[in-house]
Tab-separated table of C-alpha atoms in Angstrom:
chain	number	residue	atom	x	y	z
A	266	MET	CA	-21.402	2.962	-15.133
A	267	GLN	CA	-21.767	5.968	-12.843
A	268	VAL	CA	-18.466	7.026	-11.224
A	269	LEU	CA	-18.853	9.102	-8.050
A	270	VAL	CA	-15.929	11.038	-6.584
A	271	PRO	CA	-16.906	12.381	-3.135
A	272	TYR	CA	-15.252	15.652	-2.156
A	273	ARG	CA	-15.459	17.694	1.032
A	274	VAL	CA	-15.102	21.384	0.211
A	275	ASP	CA	-14.703	22.767	3.743
A	276	GLU	CA	-11.474	22.127	5.597
A	277	PRO	CA	-10.107	19.430	3.347
A	278	LYS	CA	-7.217	17.238	4.530
A	279	THR	CA	-7.031	18.507	8.118
A	280	ARG	CA	-4.503	15.825	9.051
A	281	LEU	CA	-2.005	17.500	6.716
A	282	ALA	CA	-2.112	20.664	8.868
A	283	PRO	CA	1.322	19.952	10.435
A	284	VAL	CA	2.968	20.592	7.047
A	285	LEU	CA	0.475	22.505	4.867
A	286	ASP	CA	-1.444	25.669	5.824
A	287	ASP	CA	-5.163	26.152	5.107
A	288	GLU	CA	-4.723	27.608	1.644
A	289	GLU	CA	-2.143	24.985	0.676
A	290	ARG	CA	-4.378	22.151	1.835
A	291	ARG	CA	-7.221	23.549	-0.249
A	292	GLU	CA	-5.005	23.880	-3.317
A	293	PHE	CA	-3.409	20.490	-2.918
A	294	SER	CA	-6.698	18.693	-2.349
A	295	ARG	CA	-8.223	20.363	-5.440
A	296	LEU	CA	-5.267	19.204	-7.506
A	297	MET	CA	-5.607	15.631	-6.232
A	298	LEU	CA	-9.302	15.786	-7.133
A	299	ALA	CA	-8.409	17.082	-10.605
A	300	ASP	CA	-5.898	14.245	-11.054
A	301	VAL	CA	-8.459	11.628	-10.034
A	302	LEU	CA	-11.078	13.090	-12.382
A	303	ALA	CA	-8.583	13.180	-15.245
A	304	ALA	CA	-7.643	9.539	-14.637
A	305	VAL	CA	-11.321	8.485	-14.581
A	306	ARG	CA	-11.867	10.292	-17.895
A	307	SER	CA	-8.751	8.760	-19.439
A	308	ALA	CA	-10.061	5.350	-18.384
A	309	GLY	CA	-13.131	6.113	-20.490
A	310	TYR	CA	-15.674	7.097	-17.855
A	311	ASP	CA	-17.465	10.329	-17.003
A	312	PRO	CA	-16.983	11.151	-13.302
A	313	THR	CA	-19.496	12.960	-11.116
A	314	VAL	CA	-18.116	14.938	-8.181
A	315	LEU	CA	-20.298	14.371	-5.153
A	316	SER	CA	-19.414	17.590	-3.405
A	317	THR	CA	-20.439	19.031	-0.036
A	318	ALA	CA	-20.773	22.493	-1.649
A	319	PRO	CA	-20.915	23.842	-5.216
A	320	LEU	CA	-17.540	23.581	-6.969
A	321	SER	CA	-18.273	24.036	-10.660
A	322	GLY	CA	-21.008	23.206	-13.132
A	323	GLY	CA	-21.983	19.569	-13.407
A	324	ASP	CA	-21.241	18.570	-9.825
A	325	CYS	CA	-23.745	16.943	-7.598
A	326	VAL	CA	-24.037	18.787	-4.295
A	327	ASP	CA	-24.915	16.885	-1.127
A	328	GLU	CA	-23.859	18.368	2.179
A	329	ARG	CA	-24.675	15.281	4.248
A	330	PRO	CA	-22.003	12.987	5.744
A	331	LEU	CA	-20.089	10.769	3.319
A	332	THR	CA	-21.879	7.462	3.921
A	333	VAL	CA	-25.365	8.956	3.681
A	334	ALA	CA	-24.524	11.021	0.621
A	335	VAL	CA	-22.962	8.112	-1.274
A	336	ASN	CA	-25.765	5.698	-0.425
A	337	SER	CA	-28.427	8.073	-1.627
A	338	HIS	CA	-26.672	8.298	-5.012
A	339	LEU	CA	-25.922	4.588	-5.434
A	340	GLU	CA	-27.413	3.082	-8.547
A	341	PRO	CA	-27.002	-0.624	-9.289
A	342	ASN	CA	-23.929	0.082	-11.389
A	343	THR	CA	-21.841	2.637	-9.537
A	344	ALA	CA	-18.173	3.152	-8.755
A	345	VAL	CA	-17.019	5.316	-5.847
A	346	VAL	CA	-13.452	6.592	-6.056
A	347	MET	CA	-11.914	8.708	-3.313
A	348	ALA	CA	-10.665	12.167	-4.293
A	349	ASP	CA	-7.303	11.834	-2.535
A	350	LEU	CA	-5.854	8.927	-4.512
A	351	ALA	CA	-2.947	10.953	-5.841
A	352	LEU	CA	-1.175	7.912	-7.337
A	353	VAL	CA	-4.096	6.659	-9.370
A	354	THR	CA	-3.636	5.989	-13.084
A	355	PRO	CA	-6.096	5.317	-15.902
A	356	SER	CA	-4.852	1.742	-16.208
A	357	VAL	CA	-5.377	0.841	-12.564
A	358	LEU	CA	-8.847	2.392	-12.691
A	359	GLY	CA	-9.507	0.370	-15.821
A	360	GLU	CA	-8.640	-2.814	-13.911
A	361	LEU	CA	-11.001	-1.769	-11.146
A	362	PHE	CA	-13.893	-0.850	-13.429
A	363	GLU	CA	-13.587	-3.767	-15.836
A	364	THR	CA	-14.483	-6.477	-13.364
A	365	ASN	CA	-17.513	-8.725	-13.167
A	366	GLU	CA	-18.143	-9.291	-9.478
A	367	ASP	CA	-21.161	-7.843	-7.687
A	368	VAL	CA	-18.874	-5.756	-5.515
A	369	VAL	CA	-15.221	-4.879	-6.045
A	370	LEU	CA	-13.194	-3.296	-3.243
A	371	ALA	CA	-9.835	-1.527	-3.243
A	372	PRO	CA	-8.624	-1.383	0.366
A	373	GLY	CA	-6.647	1.536	1.724
A	374	ARG	CA	-4.235	1.607	4.608
A	375	GLY	CA	-5.789	1.168	8.008
A	376	GLY	CA	-8.836	-0.698	6.773
A	377	GLY	CA	-10.333	2.037	4.620
A	378	THR	CA	-12.032	1.443	1.296
A	379	ASN	CA	-10.465	3.702	-1.303
A	380	ALA	CA	-12.549	2.592	-4.268
A	381	ILE	CA	-15.651	0.484	-4.762
A	382	VAL	CA	-17.555	-0.861	-7.718
A	383	ALA	CA	-21.079	-1.778	-6.632
A	384	ARG	CA	-23.267	-3.749	-9.012
A	385	HIS	CA	-25.509	-5.478	-6.471
A	386	PRO	CA	-28.802	-3.618	-5.876
A	387	GLN	CA	-28.736	-4.240	-2.113
A	388	PHE	CA	-25.172	-3.094	-1.485
A	389	ARG	CA	-24.744	-0.019	0.699
A	390	VAL	CA	-21.518	1.659	1.795
A	391	ASP	CA	-20.473	2.257	5.396
A	392	TYR	CA	-17.348	4.375	5.641
A	393	HIS	CA	-17.143	4.379	9.442
A	394	GLY	CA	-14.159	2.734	11.132
A	395	ALA	CA	-12.449	-0.129	9.315
A	396	SER	CA	-14.808	0.063	6.373
A	397	TYR	CA	-13.090	-2.581	4.266
A	398	ARG	CA	-13.990	-5.298	6.765
A	399	ASP	CA	-17.547	-3.950	7.064
A	400	HIS	CA	-17.967	-3.907	3.299
A	401	VAL	CA	-16.892	-7.539	3.070
A	402	GLU	CA	-19.433	-8.394	5.804
A	403	ILE	CA	-22.180	-6.480	3.998
A	404	CYS	CA	-21.466	-8.497	0.850
A	405	LYS	CA	-21.750	-11.756	2.810
A	406	ALA	CA	-25.024	-10.630	4.357
A	407	ILE	CA	-26.633	-9.852	0.993
A	408	GLY	CA	-25.049	-12.779	-0.864
A	409	ALA	CA	-23.003	-10.585	-3.191
A	410	SER	CA	-19.827	-11.888	-4.814
A	411	VAL	CA	-16.857	-9.773	-3.808
A	412	ARG	CA	-13.388	-9.230	-5.176
A	413	THR	CA	-10.509	-7.310	-3.655
A	414	ILE	CA	-8.181	-5.395	-5.965
A	415	ASP	CA	-4.526	-5.682	-4.965
A	416	SER	CA	-3.140	-2.259	-5.866
A	417	TYR	CA	-0.570	-0.072	-4.150
A	418	ARG	CA	-1.769	2.930	-6.147
A	419	LEU	CA	-5.411	2.479	-5.183
A	420	GLY	CA	-4.370	1.617	-1.632
A	421	THR	CA	-2.539	4.887	-1.070
A	422	ASP	CA	-4.854	7.692	0.030
A	423	ILE	CA	-3.139	10.912	1.049
A	424	ASP	CA	-4.121	11.793	4.610
A	425	GLU	CA	-1.016	12.384	6.698
A	426	PRO	CA	2.343	14.094	6.243
A	427	ALA	CA	4.105	10.734	5.714
A	428	ASP	CA	1.774	10.059	2.772
A	429	LEU	CA	3.224	13.053	0.937
A	430	ALA	CA	6.413	11.047	0.449
A	431	GLU	CA	4.363	8.567	-1.571
A	432	VAL	CA	3.232	11.390	-3.868
A	433	LEU	CA	6.828	12.550	-4.411
A	434	LEU	CA	7.994	8.977	-5.000
A	435	HIS	CA	5.237	7.579	-7.192
A	436	GLY	CA	2.979	10.414	-8.376
A	437	ASP	CA	3.131	12.117	-11.756
A	438	GLY	CA	0.014	14.268	-11.836
A	439	ARG	CA	-0.654	17.928	-11.051
A	440	ALA	CA	-0.714	17.321	-7.297
A	441	ALA	CA	2.704	15.672	-7.514
A	442	ASP	CA	4.071	18.598	-9.541
A	443	TRP	CA	2.696	21.076	-7.013
A	444	LEU	CA	4.261	19.167	-4.137
A	445	ASP	CA	7.521	18.710	-5.983
A	446	ASP	CA	7.843	22.504	-6.278
A	447	ARG	CA	7.691	22.884	-2.495
A	448	PHE	CA	8.960	19.705	-0.846
A	449	GLU	CA	11.649	17.096	-1.206
A	450	LEU	CA	12.100	13.674	0.304
A	451	SER	CA	13.726	13.510	3.698
A	452	THR	CA	15.288	10.308	4.981
A	453	SER	CA	17.344	11.893	7.729
A	454	ASN	CA	15.978	10.004	10.741
A	455	GLY	CA	15.821	6.595	9.106
A	456	ARG	CA	12.206	7.059	8.044
A	457	THR	CA	11.104	8.623	4.839
A	458	GLY	CA	9.197	11.885	5.049
A	459	VAL	CA	9.129	15.256	3.323
A	460	LYS	CA	10.696	18.617	4.077
A	461	ARG	CA	10.396	22.036	2.464
A	462	TYR	CA	13.155	23.207	0.170
B	79	MET	CA	15.619	-18.371	-10.751
B	80	GLN	CA	17.239	-17.971	-7.344
B	81	VAL	CA	14.905	-16.506	-4.704
B	82	LEU	CA	16.668	-14.908	-1.719
B	83	VAL	CA	14.785	-14.065	1.476
B	84	PRO	CA	17.048	-11.993	3.762
B	85	TYR	CA	16.434	-12.470	7.481
B	86	ARG	CA	18.037	-10.826	10.490
B	87	VAL	CA	18.141	-13.280	13.392
B	88	ASP	CA	19.181	-10.910	16.201
B	89	GLU	CA	16.640	-8.413	17.492
B	90	PRO	CA	14.150	-8.719	14.679
B	91	LYS	CA	11.427	-6.089	14.247
B	92	THR	CA	12.633	-3.660	16.913
B	93	ARG	CA	10.073	-1.060	15.828
B	94	LEU	CA	7.328	-3.381	17.064
B	95	ALA	CA	8.722	-3.141	20.617
B	96	PRO	CA	5.897	-0.816	21.779
B	97	VAL	CA	3.406	-3.686	21.400
B	98	LEU	CA	5.391	-6.967	21.298
B	99	ASP	CA	8.073	-8.076	23.767
B	100	ASP	CA	11.393	-9.629	22.690
B	101	GLU	CA	10.141	-13.194	22.594
B	102	GLU	CA	6.944	-12.224	20.773
B	103	ARG	CA	8.843	-10.257	18.162
B	104	ARG	CA	11.091	-13.256	17.560
B	105	GLU	CA	8.124	-15.614	17.238
B	106	PHE	CA	6.122	-13.281	15.039
B	107	SER	CA	9.012	-12.527	12.701
B	108	ARG	CA	9.763	-16.257	12.325
B	109	LEU	CA	6.133	-16.886	11.399
B	110	MET	CA	6.181	-14.104	8.822
B	111	LEU	CA	9.356	-15.633	7.396
B	112	ALA	CA	7.671	-19.052	7.287
B	113	ASP	CA	4.649	-17.548	5.493
B	114	VAL	CA	6.858	-15.869	2.902
B	115	LEU	CA	8.818	-19.076	2.314
B	116	ALA	CA	5.603	-21.087	1.962
B	117	ALA	CA	4.236	-18.587	-0.563
B	118	VAL	CA	7.459	-18.707	-2.607
B	119	ARG	CA	7.264	-22.521	-2.655
B	120	SER	CA	3.580	-22.470	-3.629
B	121	ALA	CA	4.486	-20.142	-6.477
B	122	GLY	CA	6.814	-22.884	-7.707
B	123	TYR	CA	10.202	-21.636	-6.570
B	124	ASP	CA	12.750	-22.849	-4.044
B	125	PRO	CA	13.641	-20.037	-1.622
B	126	THR	CA	17.017	-19.541	0.054
B	127	VAL	CA	17.048	-17.781	3.409
B	128	LEU	CA	19.938	-15.337	3.505
B	129	SER	CA	20.291	-15.289	7.263
B	130	THR	CA	22.584	-13.344	9.592
B	131	ALA	CA	23.026	-16.487	11.737
B	132	PRO	CA	22.282	-20.206	11.330
B	133	LEU	CA	18.536	-20.921	11.429
B	134	SER	CA	18.117	-24.415	10.033
B	135	GLY	CA	19.729	-26.604	7.408
B	136	GLY	CA	19.838	-25.243	3.895
B	137	ASP	CA	20.104	-21.568	4.794
B	138	CYS	CA	22.837	-19.334	3.555
B	139	VAL	CA	24.523	-17.510	6.433
B	140	ASP	CA	25.981	-14.056	5.872
B	141	GLU	CA	26.350	-11.792	8.875
B	142	ARG	CA	27.163	-8.665	6.883
B	143	PRO	CA	24.732	-5.740	6.419
B	144	LEU	CA	21.766	-6.343	4.126
B	145	THR	CA	22.985	-4.523	1.007
B	146	VAL	CA	26.428	-6.127	1.056
B	147	ALA	CA	25.054	-9.597	1.772
B	148	VAL	CA	22.451	-9.454	-0.994
B	149	ASN	CA	24.865	-8.068	-3.580
B	150	SER	CA	27.408	-10.769	-2.922
B	151	HIS	CA	24.744	-13.409	-3.605
B	152	LEU	CA	23.210	-11.802	-6.696
B	153	GLU	CA	23.311	-13.962	-9.749
B	154	PRO	CA	22.001	-12.673	-13.088
B	155	ASN	CA	18.605	-14.217	-12.390
B	156	THR	CA	17.745	-13.531	-8.774
B	157	ALA	CA	14.683	-12.428	-6.838
B	158	VAL	CA	14.949	-10.823	-3.407
B	159	VAL	CA	11.812	-10.955	-1.283
B	160	MET	CA	11.657	-9.385	2.181
B	161	ALA	CA	10.836	-11.699	5.077
B	162	ASP	CA	8.210	-9.394	6.624
B	163	LEU	CA	5.690	-9.364	3.783
B	164	ALA	CA	2.947	-10.938	5.856
B	165	LEU	CA	0.252	-10.361	3.218
B	166	VAL	CA	2.086	-12.040	0.365
B	167	THR	CA	0.330	-14.753	-1.643
B	168	PRO	CA	1.587	-17.281	-4.207
B	169	SER	CA	-0.353	-15.532	-6.961
B	170	VAL	CA	1.120	-12.087	-6.339
B	171	LEU	CA	4.612	-13.624	-6.187
B	172	GLY	CA	3.824	-15.391	-9.445
B	173	GLU	CA	3.028	-12.027	-11.063
B	174	LEU	CA	6.316	-10.652	-9.749
B	175	PHE	CA	8.444	-13.593	-10.859
B	176	GLU	CA	6.858	-14.134	-14.261
B	177	THR	CA	7.945	-10.864	-15.784
B	178	ASN	CA	10.412	-10.147	-18.583
B	179	GLU	CA	12.055	-6.868	-17.691
B	180	ASP	CA	15.705	-6.623	-16.676
B	181	VAL	CA	14.675	-5.399	-13.240
B	182	VAL	CA	11.274	-5.594	-11.558
B	183	LEU	CA	10.581	-3.618	-8.372
B	184	ALA	CA	7.812	-3.860	-5.803
B	185	PRO	CA	7.855	-0.639	-3.774
B	186	GLY	CA	7.012	-0.564	-0.093
B	187	ARG	CA	5.701	2.302	1.945
B	188	GLY	CA	8.154	5.114	2.542
B	189	GLY	CA	10.226	4.406	-0.540
B	190	GLY	CA	11.454	0.950	0.393
B	191	THR	CA	11.867	-1.902	-2.059
B	192	ASN	CA	10.008	-4.936	-0.752
B	193	ALA	CA	10.781	-7.277	-3.618
B	194	ILE	CA	13.099	-7.240	-6.607
B	195	VAL	CA	13.675	-9.443	-9.610
B	196	ALA	CA	17.116	-8.736	-11.041
B	197	ARG	CA	18.025	-10.189	-14.423
B	198	HIS	CA	20.582	-7.598	-15.526
B	199	PRO	CA	24.172	-8.644	-14.749
B	200	GLN	CA	25.218	-5.140	-13.646
B	201	PHE	CA	22.315	-4.502	-11.281
B	202	ARG	CA	23.195	-4.095	-7.602
B	203	VAL	CA	20.871	-3.387	-4.698
B	204	ASP	CA	21.159	-0.437	-2.327
B	205	TYR	CA	18.744	-0.672	0.581
B	206	HIS	CA	19.784	2.565	2.255
B	207	GLY	CA	17.234	5.392	2.516
B	208	ALA	CA	14.511	5.601	-0.122
B	209	SER	CA	15.805	2.559	-1.964
B	210	TYR	CA	13.021	2.420	-4.558
B	211	ARG	CA	14.144	5.710	-6.085
B	212	ASP	CA	17.789	4.627	-5.949
B	213	HIS	CA	16.997	1.331	-7.653
B	214	VAL	CA	15.223	3.136	-10.490
B	215	GLU	CA	18.289	5.398	-10.853
B	216	ILE	CA	20.637	2.400	-10.874
B	217	CYS	CA	18.587	0.883	-13.695
B	218	LYS	CA	18.845	4.093	-15.715
B	219	ALA	CA	22.588	4.225	-15.153
B	220	ILE	CA	23.180	0.689	-16.423
B	221	GLY	CA	20.554	0.851	-19.192
B	222	ALA	CA	18.332	-1.823	-17.657
B	223	SER	CA	14.611	-1.948	-18.443
B	224	VAL	CA	12.571	-1.575	-15.263
B	225	ARG	CA	9.024	-2.351	-14.290
B	226	THR	CA	7.201	-1.464	-11.092
B	227	ILE	CA	4.661	-3.927	-9.715
B	228	ASP	CA	1.530	-2.239	-8.376
B	229	SER	CA	0.608	-4.452	-5.408
B	230	TYR	CA	-0.809	-3.578	-2.011
B	231	ARG	CA	0.243	-6.994	-0.683
B	232	LEU	CA	3.843	-6.647	-1.826
B	233	GLY	CA	3.839	-3.022	-0.722
B	234	THR	CA	2.944	-3.817	2.884
B	235	ASP	CA	5.972	-4.712	4.993
B	236	ILE	CA	5.331	-5.118	8.677
B	237	ASP	CA	7.537	-2.731	10.638
B	238	GLU	CA	5.443	-0.654	13.019
B	239	PRO	CA	2.495	-1.248	15.358
B	240	ALA	CA	0.054	0.298	12.850
B	241	ASP	CA	1.152	-2.299	10.281
B	242	LEU	CA	-0.218	-5.058	12.497
B	243	ALA	CA	-3.716	-3.876	11.612
B	244	GLU	CA	-2.924	-4.749	7.994
B	245	VAL	CA	-2.070	-8.304	9.047
B	246	LEU	CA	-5.369	-8.666	10.942
B	247	LEU	CA	-7.315	-7.173	8.037
B	248	HIS	CA	-5.722	-8.861	5.043
B	249	GLY	CA	-3.469	-11.710	6.222
B	250	ASP	CA	-4.356	-15.365	6.269
B	251	GLY	CA	-1.072	-17.113	7.078
B	252	ARG	CA	0.475	-18.376	10.292
B	253	ALA	CA	1.614	-14.906	11.356
B	254	ALA	CA	-1.946	-13.627	10.960
B	255	ASP	CA	-3.294	-16.542	13.018
B	256	TRP	CA	-0.728	-15.898	15.754
B	257	LEU	CA	-1.636	-12.209	15.848
B	258	ASP	CA	-5.347	-12.927	15.714
B	259	ASP	CA	-4.996	-15.003	18.920
B	260	ARG	CA	-3.592	-12.012	20.790
B	261	PHE	CA	-4.843	-8.800	19.213
B	262	GLU	CA	-7.947	-7.303	17.705
B	263	LEU	CA	-8.538	-4.229	15.577
B	264	SER	CA	-8.999	-0.977	17.406
B	265	THR	CA	-10.656	1.991	15.754
B	266	SER	CA	-11.380	3.928	18.906
B	267	ASN	CA	-9.508	7.147	18.187
B	268	GLY	CA	-10.534	7.435	14.552
B	269	ARG	CA	-7.422	5.620	13.321
B	270	THR	CA	-7.135	1.918	12.921
B	271	GLY	CA	-4.679	0.116	15.169
B	272	VAL	CA	-4.524	-3.035	17.249
B	273	LYS	CA	-5.101	-3.768	20.930
B	274	ARG	CA	-4.667	-6.884	23.043
B	275	TYR	CA	-7.726	-8.889	23.948
């Protein structure tokens, strides 16, 4: 199975700007990518970074928008795993990959689709808006069997400052270590967030 | 096994006030409670509502704060399931209940603990702050084995307006039906929320 990990090189993780500066966002997003790639490898698969610009040897460069880029690299047996799943582990990826349905979806908060396994030749992704619902509809339209993976780790993509608390609480990769050196949990106002040491 | 479902009767779900009025919040929170109780029963267990005021026959009334009330009703074999887990299903509760560890934790967003199975006689809950981390520490201190359940459904408690989108996207109980009659998904500003019809 082909495992694609899309990655935007320019201005990664803009919604983290309230707490991380440009250089920090670049560093942190690279570390999350590295953690995801390591987890894919530990699960026994060879990931391909689908990058908007050259990163290192072996990547596949496609500067087009996410949906177009992914669809043009879909083969009948392809997984797509987002690069900002900082809580992902080899075992949860194993559960995702070792399924039998035509399409397997791991929803993210707010209706996103954080990981997909696509085995049906007519399946195409559409990452606009509440993509999880759209992906279920696409499966119905093409008669593909679909399964939803119930995973907190796959469901947690790191987009906003509040998400960083999830990394401190549940992460144990390089991105979590990096964050742990700079931030601690803050529960001062009754909600859990992060603050710098 | 005893299954406790704590429920606050007065002013439930205050953080939903921006989108639901007092009466709606009361209705919606009762429906979520009913969905959770139905799922516990379908999983083969008999739930006890640990309520701050009388609700109906068979409930256990304890007006004290959550942590104190739960701890005074802990028996060595007790599960505690939050009443606002609108996405919960019998099968995911089955996975939670049919474990062997001394303590089993289902984390919620922001470090909360949405469900617990406590089999160790010295375990006590502490729902203040980032309770998931505290519960792991308590287990270490008393030498209890601990397991964390990786579930998006158990991890999604319904507290804030944005959480209502999760109910529309992934719920199929009475609370989801109620919400579906009044709200639809909104993805207008690039983030997924809900808006009234």
